[in-house]
């Protein structure tokens, strides 16, 4: 049991009702709620003094607070969290349900357009800023670019064969430069030929394994004669340590084999770097689409985010939808709207009936 759940379970009916009415009154009006107001709305007849005592106990628990002297009470952040988790009565209205369903067409193939409409609808229905985390595209890639944003941030731009364009942000491997990113992109663009990111990564993995086997075969004789040794074998920074070219030739090593080893090792390192870039591109954060929002909204302290994930046909979470607004959101209405929208998007992506 969480701490909030335990506090809630230990509260008596009167304390729970006072707390709920303070929160609901604040969410409805934005104003502090006083003891005299509560005497008119409580289910039992109690005096203002009794309610003040209960409010003092709730304030001691950190659930409500007075914004200034002689004011009523408003919920704290902890109080709002406990209300949402334990006391919220959320029900989706028929009108809201119809407006959400009108944005989704189960026969539509353009997922991006559908998500754009969902975001606009959420913003319009809730009067808040909507957030849509779109699922990653899995079509064959036509072109790829890596763009350095900062020392620890980079952007991969993916242009898919079907015309879809997607940006993903990732943390580049240490030591990578803008030049090395361009080289990786040039190498990958020459290989795509209708392949997806995962298919290309599998292809590179097979090439790396083949190069490694060839390299091991060439180096085996040198290692057996004591002329060379692997340092950090199998690790990311492994090296083949040799005794020097003159000693190798004196020991009977073939100069062509030595040059082949050097070439294979360089190729192995390059493909490992590029495979790492590909993996980071696959795992990078999906595109976030903000619709109907004003910049000042995100600079306000005390803003709230109501978010719900949606799944594909394999029951894997592939994205999320949400609403951002002031702390004084109408949670009882917003929570079921966001939850139902996420369910609807998931059903559409899974190709099932949208009416639940």
Coordinates of C-alpha atoms in Angstrom, one line a residue:
X1 CA 0.0 0.0 0.0
X2 CA 1.4 3.4 -0.9
X3 CA 1.7 6.2 1.7
X4 CA -1.1 8.2 0.1
X5 CA -3.4 5.1 0.1
X6 CA -2.6 4.4 3.7
X7 CA -3.4 8.0 4.7
X8 CA -6.6 7.8 2.9
X9 CA -7.6 4.5 4.5
X10 CA -7.0 6.0 7.9
X11 CA -9.1 9.1 7.4
X12 CA -12.7 9.0 8.8
X13 CA -15.7 9.7 6.6
X14 CA -15.9 13.4 7.7
X15 CA -12.2 14.1 7.0
X16 CA -12.5 12.4 3.6
X17 CA -15.5 14.4 2.7
X18 CA -14.0 17.7 3.8
X19 CA -10.9 16.9 1.8
X20 CA -12.9 15.9 -1.3
X21 CA -15.1 19.0 -1.1
X22 CA -12.0 21.3 -0.7
X23 CA -10.4 19.8 -3.8
X24 CA -13.6 19.8 -5.9
X25 CA -14.4 23.4 -4.9
X26 CA -10.9 24.5 -5.8
X27 CA -10.9 22.6 -9.2
X28 CA -14.3 24.1 -10.0
X29 CA -13.6 27.8 -9.2
X30 CA -9.9 28.2 -8.6
X31 CA -10.6 29.9 -5.3
X32 CA -9.7 28.8 -1.8
X33 CA -12.6 27.0 0.0
X34 CA -13.6 28.2 3.5
X35 CA -15.2 26.5 6.4
X36 CA -18.4 28.5 6.1
X37 CA -18.8 27.3 2.5
X38 CA -18.3 23.7 3.5
X39 CA -21.0 23.9 6.2
X40 CA -23.6 24.5 3.4
X41 CA -22.4 21.5 1.3
X42 CA -21.5 18.8 3.8
X43 CA -23.7 15.7 3.8
X44 CA -24.0 16.0 7.7
X45 CA -24.8 19.1 9.7
X46 CA -21.5 20.2 11.3
X47 CA -20.3 23.6 12.7
X48 CA -17.7 25.8 11.0
X49 CA -15.5 25.2 14.1
X50 CA -15.6 21.5 13.6
X51 CA -14.7 21.8 9.9
X52 CA -11.8 24.2 10.8
X53 CA -10.5 21.5 13.1
X54 CA -10.7 18.9 10.4
X55 CA -9.0 21.3 7.9
X56 CA -6.1 21.8 10.4
X57 CA -5.6 18.1 10.6
X58 CA -5.6 17.9 6.8
X59 CA -3.1 20.8 6.6
X60 CA -0.9 19.0 9.1
X61 CA -0.9 15.9 6.8
X62 CA 0.3 18.1 3.9
X63 CA -2.9 17.7 1.9
X64 CA -4.3 21.2 1.9
X65 CA -2.8 24.7 2.6
X66 CA -3.8 28.3 3.0
X67 CA -2.5 30.5 0.2
X68 CA -2.5 33.5 2.6
X69 CA -3.7 34.4 6.1
X70 CA -7.4 34.4 6.8
X71 CA -8.0 32.6 3.4
X72 CA -9.8 29.3 2.9
X73 CA -7.8 26.2 1.8
X74 CA -6.6 24.8 -1.5
X75 CA -5.1 21.4 -2.1
X76 CA -1.3 20.9 -2.2
X77 CA 0.4 19.0 -5.0
X78 CA 0.4 15.9 -2.7
X79 CA -3.2 16.5 -2.0
X80 CA -4.1 16.6 -5.6
X81 CA -2.2 13.4 -6.3
X82 CA -4.0 11.6 -3.5
X83 CA -7.4 12.9 -4.8
X84 CA -6.7 11.8 -8.4
X85 CA -5.4 8.4 -7.2
X86 CA -8.0 7.6 -4.6
X87 CA -11.1 9.8 -4.7
X88 CA -11.6 10.8 -8.3
X89 CA -14.9 9.8 -9.7
X90 CA -14.3 9.9 -13.5
X91 CA -17.0 9.2 -16.0
X92 CA -16.9 9.9 -19.8
X93 CA -19.9 11.9 -21.0
X94 CA -21.7 10.9 -24.2
X95 CA -21.0 14.2 -25.9
X96 CA -17.3 13.9 -25.2
X97 CA -17.3 10.3 -26.4
X98 CA -19.0 11.2 -29.7
X99 CA -16.6 14.1 -30.4
X100 CA -13.6 11.8 -29.8
X101 CA -14.9 9.0 -32.0
X102 CA -15.6 11.5 -34.8
X103 CA -11.9 12.1 -35.1
X104 CA -11.0 8.4 -35.7
X105 CA -11.7 6.4 -38.9
X106 CA -10.9 2.8 -38.5
X107 CA -10.5 2.4 -42.3
X108 CA -7.9 5.2 -42.6
X109 CA -4.4 4.3 -43.6
X110 CA -2.8 7.7 -42.9
X111 CA -1.9 7.3 -39.2
X112 CA -0.1 10.7 -39.0
X113 CA -3.2 12.5 -40.3
X114 CA -5.4 10.6 -37.8
X115 CA -3.1 11.5 -34.9
X116 CA -3.1 15.1 -36.0
X117 CA -6.9 15.2 -35.8
X118 CA -6.8 13.4 -32.4
X119 CA -4.5 16.0 -31.0
X120 CA -6.6 18.9 -32.4
X121 CA -9.8 17.3 -31.0
X122 CA -8.2 16.7 -27.5
X123 CA -7.1 20.3 -27.4
X124 CA -10.5 21.6 -28.5
X125 CA -12.6 19.4 -26.1
X126 CA -10.4 20.0 -23.0
X127 CA -9.3 23.6 -23.7
X128 CA -5.8 22.5 -22.9
X129 CA -2.7 21.7 -24.9
X130 CA -2.6 18.2 -26.3
X131 CA 0.3 15.9 -26.6
X132 CA 0.6 13.0 -29.1
X133 CA 3.5 10.6 -29.0
X134 CA 3.4 9.0 -32.4
X135 CA 4.4 5.3 -33.1
X136 CA 7.7 4.9 -35.0
X137 CA 7.4 4.2 -38.7
X138 CA 8.6 0.7 -39.9
X139 CA 8.5 1.2 -43.7
X140 CA 11.7 0.9 -45.9
X141 CA 14.0 3.9 -45.5
X142 CA 14.9 5.9 -48.6
X143 CA 17.3 8.4 -46.9
X144 CA 18.9 9.0 -43.5
X145 CA 20.8 12.0 -42.0
X146 CA 22.5 12.5 -38.7
X147 CA 22.5 16.1 -37.3
X148 CA 24.6 17.0 -34.2
X149 CA 22.5 19.2 -31.8
X150 CA 25.0 19.3 -28.9
X151 CA 27.8 17.3 -27.4
X152 CA 25.3 14.8 -25.9
X153 CA 22.4 15.1 -28.3
X154 CA 21.9 14.3 -32.0
X155 CA 19.0 14.1 -34.4
X156 CA 18.4 11.4 -37.0
X157 CA 16.2 12.4 -39.9
X158 CA 14.5 9.5 -41.6
X159 CA 12.8 9.8 -45.0
X160 CA 10.8 6.6 -45.7
X161 CA 10.0 5.1 -49.1
X162 CA 6.3 6.0 -48.7
X163 CA 7.1 9.7 -48.3
X164 CA 6.8 9.7 -44.4
X165 CA 9.5 11.9 -42.7
X166 CA 10.4 11.3 -39.1
X167 CA 12.8 12.9 -36.6
X168 CA 14.3 11.1 -33.6
X169 CA 16.6 12.4 -30.9
X170 CA 19.3 10.2 -29.4
X171 CA 22.5 10.4 -27.4
X172 CA 25.5 9.8 -29.8
X173 CA 28.4 7.5 -28.9
X174 CA 31.3 9.3 -27.1
X175 CA 33.8 10.9 -29.4
X176 CA 31.6 11.1 -32.5
X177 CA 31.9 14.2 -34.6
X178 CA 29.7 15.9 -37.2
X179 CA 32.1 14.4 -39.8
X180 CA 31.8 10.9 -38.5
X181 CA 28.0 11.2 -38.6
X182 CA 28.1 12.3 -42.2
X183 CA 30.3 9.3 -43.1
X184 CA 27.9 7.0 -41.3
X185 CA 24.9 8.5 -43.1
X186 CA 26.7 8.2 -46.5
X187 CA 27.5 4.6 -45.9
X188 CA 24.0 3.7 -44.8
X189 CA 22.3 5.6 -47.7
X190 CA 24.3 3.5 -50.2
X191 CA 23.0 0.3 -48.6
X192 CA 19.3 1.0 -47.9
X193 CA 17.8 -0.2 -51.3
X194 CA 14.3 -0.7 -49.8
X195 CA 15.4 -2.0 -46.4
X196 CA 14.0 -1.0 -43.1
X197 CA 16.3 0.1 -40.2
X198 CA 15.9 -3.3 -38.5
X199 CA 16.6 -5.2 -41.7
X200 CA 19.7 -3.1 -42.4
X201 CA 21.0 -3.6 -38.9
X202 CA 20.6 -7.4 -39.4
X203 CA 22.5 -7.2 -42.7
X204 CA 25.4 -5.2 -41.1
X205 CA 25.4 -7.7 -38.2
X206 CA 25.9 -10.6 -40.6
X207 CA 28.7 -8.7 -42.3
X208 CA 30.4 -8.0 -39.0
X209 CA 30.2 -11.7 -38.1
X210 CA 31.7 -12.7 -41.5
X211 CA 34.5 -10.2 -41.2
X212 CA 35.3 -11.3 -37.6
X213 CA 35.5 -15.0 -38.7
X214 CA 37.9 -14.1 -41.6
X215 CA 40.0 -11.9 -39.2
X216 CA 40.2 -14.6 -36.6
X217 CA 41.3 -17.1 -39.3
X218 CA 44.1 -14.9 -40.5
X219 CA 45.3 -13.9 -37.1
X220 CA 45.1 -17.4 -35.6
X221 CA 48.5 -18.5 -37.1
X222 CA 50.2 -15.4 -35.9
X223 CA 48.7 -15.8 -32.4
X224 CA 49.7 -19.5 -32.4
X225 CA 53.4 -18.6 -33.2
X226 CA 53.4 -16.0 -30.4
X227 CA 53.8 -13.1 -32.9
X228 CA 50.5 -11.4 -32.0
X229 CA 47.8 -11.5 -29.4
X230 CA 44.2 -10.1 -28.9
X231 CA 43.9 -7.5 -26.2
X232 CA 40.3 -7.1 -24.9
X233 CA 39.0 -9.8 -27.2
X234 CA 35.4 -9.4 -28.0
X235 CA 35.2 -6.0 -26.3
X236 CA 34.3 -2.7 -28.0
X237 CA 37.9 -1.5 -27.9
X238 CA 39.7 -4.8 -28.7
X239 CA 43.0 -4.6 -30.5
X240 CA 45.4 -7.1 -32.2
X241 CA 48.8 -6.5 -30.6
X242 CA 51.8 -7.5 -32.8
X243 CA 55.5 -7.5 -32.2
X244 CA 56.4 -5.2 -35.0
X245 CA 56.5 -5.6 -38.8
X246 CA 60.2 -6.7 -38.9
X247 CA 59.7 -9.4 -36.3
X248 CA 56.6 -10.6 -38.0
X249 CA 58.4 -11.0 -41.3
X250 CA 61.3 -12.7 -39.6
X251 CA 58.8 -15.1 -38.0
X252 CA 57.4 -16.1 -41.4
X253 CA 54.3 -13.9 -41.6
X254 CA 52.9 -13.1 -45.1
X255 CA 53.0 -9.3 -45.8
X256 CA 49.7 -9.7 -47.7
X257 CA 48.1 -11.4 -44.7
X258 CA 49.2 -8.5 -42.5
X259 CA 47.7 -5.9 -44.8
X260 CA 44.5 -8.0 -45.1
X261 CA 44.3 -8.1 -41.3
X262 CA 44.7 -4.3 -41.1
X263 CA 42.0 -3.8 -43.7
X264 CA 39.6 -6.2 -42.1
X265 CA 40.1 -4.7 -38.7
X266 CA 39.4 -1.2 -40.0
X267 CA 36.3 -2.4 -41.8
X268 CA 35.1 -4.2 -38.6
X269 CA 35.5 -1.1 -36.5
X270 CA 33.7 1.1 -39.0
X271 CA 30.7 -1.3 -39.3
X272 CA 30.5 -1.6 -35.5
X273 CA 30.3 2.2 -35.3
X274 CA 27.6 2.4 -38.0
X275 CA 25.6 -0.5 -36.4
X276 CA 25.7 1.5 -33.1
X277 CA 24.3 4.5 -34.9
X278 CA 21.6 2.4 -36.4
X279 CA 20.6 1.0 -33.1
X280 CA 20.5 4.4 -31.5
X281 CA 18.3 5.6 -34.5
X282 CA 15.9 2.7 -33.9
X283 CA 15.7 3.4 -30.1
X284 CA 15.6 7.2 -30.4
X285 CA 12.7 9.1 -28.9
X286 CA 9.7 9.3 -31.2
X287 CA 8.3 12.6 -32.6
X288 CA 6.3 14.6 -30.1
X289 CA 3.5 16.7 -31.7
X290 CA 2.2 19.7 -29.7
X291 CA -1.1 21.1 -31.0
X292 CA -3.2 24.0 -29.8
X293 CA -0.7 25.2 -27.2
X294 CA 0.8 28.5 -26.3
X295 CA 4.5 28.7 -25.3
X296 CA 3.7 30.4 -22.0
X297 CA 1.7 27.4 -20.9
X298 CA 4.8 25.3 -20.6
X299 CA 6.7 27.9 -18.6
X300 CA 4.0 28.0 -15.9
X301 CA 4.9 26.3 -12.7
X302 CA 2.3 23.9 -11.4
X303 CA 1.1 22.7 -14.8
X304 CA -0.3 19.1 -15.0
X305 CA 0.0 16.4 -17.6
X306 CA -2.7 13.7 -18.0
X307 CA -1.3 11.1 -20.3
X308 CA -2.3 7.5 -21.3
X309 CA -0.4 5.1 -23.5
X310 CA -1.9 3.2 -26.5
X311 CA -0.9 -0.2 -27.8
X312 CA -0.7 -2.0 -31.2
X313 CA -2.2 -5.4 -32.1
X314 CA 0.7 -7.1 -30.3
X315 CA -0.2 -5.3 -27.1
X316 CA 3.0 -3.4 -27.2
X317 CA 3.0 0.3 -26.1
X318 CA 3.8 2.3 -29.2
X319 CA 2.8 5.8 -28.3
X320 CA 0.8 8.0 -25.9
X321 CA -1.8 10.8 -25.9
X322 CA -2.2 13.4 -23.2
X323 CA -3.4 16.9 -22.2
X324 CA -1.4 19.6 -20.5
X325 CA -3.0 22.3 -18.5
X326 CA -3.0 24.1 -15.2
X327 CA -3.0 22.2 -12.0
X328 CA -6.6 23.2 -11.6
X329 CA -7.7 20.7 -14.4
X330 CA -11.2 19.2 -14.3
X331 CA -9.6 15.7 -13.7
X332 CA -13.0 14.0 -13.4
X333 CA -13.6 14.9 -17.0
X334 CA -10.1 15.1 -18.5
X335 CA -8.9 11.7 -17.2
X336 CA -11.6 9.6 -18.9
X337 CA -11.3 11.7 -22.1
X338 CA -7.6 10.9 -22.4
X339 CA -8.0 7.3 -21.4
X340 CA -10.8 6.7 -23.9
X341 CA -8.9 8.5 -26.7
X342 CA -5.8 6.2 -26.1
X343 CA -8.0 3.1 -26.2
X344 CA -9.6 4.3 -29.5
X345 CA -6.2 5.0 -31.1
X346 CA -5.0 1.6 -30.0
X347 CA -8.0 -0.1 -31.5
X348 CA -7.6 1.8 -34.8
X349 CA -4.0 0.7 -35.1
X350 CA -4.9 -2.9 -34.3
X351 CA -7.7 -2.8 -36.9
X352 CA -10.4 -3.7 -34.4
X353 CA -13.9 -2.1 -33.9
X354 CA -13.5 1.3 -32.4
X355 CA -16.7 1.3 -30.4
X356 CA -16.0 -0.3 -27.1

